[in-house]
mmCIF file of C-alpha atoms in Angstrom:
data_model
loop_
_atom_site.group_PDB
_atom_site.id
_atom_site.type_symbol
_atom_site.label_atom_id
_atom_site.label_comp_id
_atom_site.label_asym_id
_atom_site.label_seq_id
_atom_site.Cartn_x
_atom_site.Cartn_y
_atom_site.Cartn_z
ATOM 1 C CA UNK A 1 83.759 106.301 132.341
ATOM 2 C CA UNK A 2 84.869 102.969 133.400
ATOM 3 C CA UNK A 3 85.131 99.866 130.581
ATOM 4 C CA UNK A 4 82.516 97.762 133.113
ATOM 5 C CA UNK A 5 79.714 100.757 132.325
ATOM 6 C CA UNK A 6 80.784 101.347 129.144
ATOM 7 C CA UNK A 7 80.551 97.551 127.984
ATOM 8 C CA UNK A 8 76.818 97.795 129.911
ATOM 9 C CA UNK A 9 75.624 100.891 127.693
ATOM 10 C CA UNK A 10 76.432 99.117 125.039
ATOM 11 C CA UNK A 11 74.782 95.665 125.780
ATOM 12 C CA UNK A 12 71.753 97.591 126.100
ATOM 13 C CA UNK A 13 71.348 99.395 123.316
ATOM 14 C CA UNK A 14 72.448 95.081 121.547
ATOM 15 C CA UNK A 15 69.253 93.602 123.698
ATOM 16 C CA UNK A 16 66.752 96.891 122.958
ATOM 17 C CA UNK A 17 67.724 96.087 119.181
ATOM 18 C CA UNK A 18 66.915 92.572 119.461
ATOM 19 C CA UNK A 19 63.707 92.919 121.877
ATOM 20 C CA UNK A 20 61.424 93.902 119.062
ATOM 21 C CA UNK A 21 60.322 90.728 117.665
ATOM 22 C CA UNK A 22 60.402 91.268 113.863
ATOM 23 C CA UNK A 23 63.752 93.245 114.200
ATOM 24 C CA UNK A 24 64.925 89.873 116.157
ATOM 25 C CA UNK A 25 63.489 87.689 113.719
ATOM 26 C CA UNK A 26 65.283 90.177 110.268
ATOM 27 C CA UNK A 27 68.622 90.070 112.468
ATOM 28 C CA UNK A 28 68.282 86.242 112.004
ATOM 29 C CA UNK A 29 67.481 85.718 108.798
ATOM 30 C CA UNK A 30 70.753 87.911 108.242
ATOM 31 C CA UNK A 31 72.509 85.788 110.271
ATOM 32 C CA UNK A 32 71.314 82.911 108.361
ATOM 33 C CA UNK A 33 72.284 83.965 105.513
ATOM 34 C CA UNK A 34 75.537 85.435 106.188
ATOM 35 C CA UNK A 35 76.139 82.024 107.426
ATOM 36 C CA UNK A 36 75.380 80.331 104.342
ATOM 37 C CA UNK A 37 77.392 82.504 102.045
ATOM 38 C CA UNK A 38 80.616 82.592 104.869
ATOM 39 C CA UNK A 39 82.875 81.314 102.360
ATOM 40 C CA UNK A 40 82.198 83.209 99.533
ATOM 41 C CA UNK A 41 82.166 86.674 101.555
ATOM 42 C CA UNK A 42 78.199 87.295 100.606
ATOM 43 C CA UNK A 43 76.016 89.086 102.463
ATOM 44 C CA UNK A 44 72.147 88.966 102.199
ATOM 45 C CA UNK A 45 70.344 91.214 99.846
ATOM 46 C CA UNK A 46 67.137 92.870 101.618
ATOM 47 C CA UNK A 47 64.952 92.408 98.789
ATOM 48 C CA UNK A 48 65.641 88.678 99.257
ATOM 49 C CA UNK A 49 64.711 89.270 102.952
ATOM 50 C CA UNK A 50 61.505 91.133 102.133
ATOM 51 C CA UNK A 51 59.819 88.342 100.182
ATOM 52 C CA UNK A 52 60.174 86.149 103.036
ATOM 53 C CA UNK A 53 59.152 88.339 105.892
ATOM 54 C CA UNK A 54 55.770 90.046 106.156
ATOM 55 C CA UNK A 55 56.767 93.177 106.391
ATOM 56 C CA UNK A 56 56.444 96.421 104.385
ATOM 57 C CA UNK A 57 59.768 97.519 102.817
ATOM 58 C CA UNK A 58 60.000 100.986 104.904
ATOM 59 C CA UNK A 59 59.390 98.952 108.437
ATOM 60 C CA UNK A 60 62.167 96.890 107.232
ATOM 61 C CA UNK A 61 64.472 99.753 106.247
ATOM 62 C CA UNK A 62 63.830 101.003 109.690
ATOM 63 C CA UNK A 63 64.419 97.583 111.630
ATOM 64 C CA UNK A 64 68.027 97.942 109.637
ATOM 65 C CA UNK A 65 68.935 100.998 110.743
ATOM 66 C CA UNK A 66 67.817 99.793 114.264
ATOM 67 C CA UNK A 67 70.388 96.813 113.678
ATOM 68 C CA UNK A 68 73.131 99.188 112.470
ATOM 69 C CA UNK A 69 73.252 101.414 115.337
ATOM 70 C CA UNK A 70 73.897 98.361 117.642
ATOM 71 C CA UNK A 71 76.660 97.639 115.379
ATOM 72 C CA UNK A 72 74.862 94.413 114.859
ATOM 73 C CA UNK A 73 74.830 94.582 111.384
ATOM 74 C CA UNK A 74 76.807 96.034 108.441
ATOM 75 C CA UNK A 75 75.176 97.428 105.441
ATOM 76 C CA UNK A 76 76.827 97.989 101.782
ATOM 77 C CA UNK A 77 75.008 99.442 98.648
ATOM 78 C CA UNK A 78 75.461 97.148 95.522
ATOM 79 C CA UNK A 79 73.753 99.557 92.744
ATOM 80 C CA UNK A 80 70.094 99.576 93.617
ATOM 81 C CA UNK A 81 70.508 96.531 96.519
ATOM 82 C CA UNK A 82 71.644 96.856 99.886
ATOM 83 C CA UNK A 83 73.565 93.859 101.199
ATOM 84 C CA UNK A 84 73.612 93.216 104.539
ATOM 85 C CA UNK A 85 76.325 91.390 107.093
ATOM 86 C CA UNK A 86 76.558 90.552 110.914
ATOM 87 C CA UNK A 87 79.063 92.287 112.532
ATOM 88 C CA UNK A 88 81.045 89.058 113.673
ATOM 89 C CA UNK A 89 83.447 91.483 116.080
ATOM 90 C CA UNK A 90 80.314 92.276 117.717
ATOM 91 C CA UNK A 91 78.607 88.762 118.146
ATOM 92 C CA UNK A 92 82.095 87.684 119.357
ATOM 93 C CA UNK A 93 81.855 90.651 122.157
ATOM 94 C CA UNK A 94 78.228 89.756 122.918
ATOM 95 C CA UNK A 95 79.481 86.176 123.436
ATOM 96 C CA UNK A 96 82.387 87.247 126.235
ATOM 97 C CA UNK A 97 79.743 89.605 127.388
ATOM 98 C CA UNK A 98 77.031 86.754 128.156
ATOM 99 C CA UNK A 99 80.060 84.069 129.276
ATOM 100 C CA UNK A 100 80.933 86.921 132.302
ATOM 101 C CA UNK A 101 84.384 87.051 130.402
ATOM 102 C CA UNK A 102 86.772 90.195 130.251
ATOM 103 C CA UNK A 103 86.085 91.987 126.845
ATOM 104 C CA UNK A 104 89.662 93.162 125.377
#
């Protein structure tokens, strides 16, 4: 399989993640906050998430997975929390991807 098709496959599977509008609008309030706490290496806690998004906790616990197996996001358990991060390798990719640059 050739890199061109390869890097294809994969930017579908990125858009079908983000094409659902509540998974797009969770992927963003990760982003936000993953942009706020940049410095300090924070993610954003779900629970956090699900108090500002009306959405039922197992729809959102879906979404996530959704957003992990684009490689979108990162997820890490802190006791009975899970902490979620953007995958900043990825967004970079996307980025090349969407300028019509070579991905290396």
């Amino acid at each position: 399989m050739d890199t061109k098709k390869m890097d294809t496959k994969k930017m579908a599977k990125i858009f079908k993640a983000l094409s659902n509008e509540n998974r797009l609008e969770l992927y963003l309030k990760i982003a936000e906050a993953h942009e706020a706490s940049f410095e300090t290496g924070g993610g954003c806690c779900v629970a956090d998430i699900i108090a500002c998004l009306n959405i039922g906790a197992p729809t959102i616990s879906h979404h996530i997975k959704e957003l992990v197996n684009a490689d979108l996001i990162t997820t890490e358990k802190r006791g009975k929390f899970l902490i979620c991060r953007v995958n900043d390798q990825q967004v970079t990719e996307v980025s090349k991807m969407l300028a019509l640059q070579r991905i290396i």
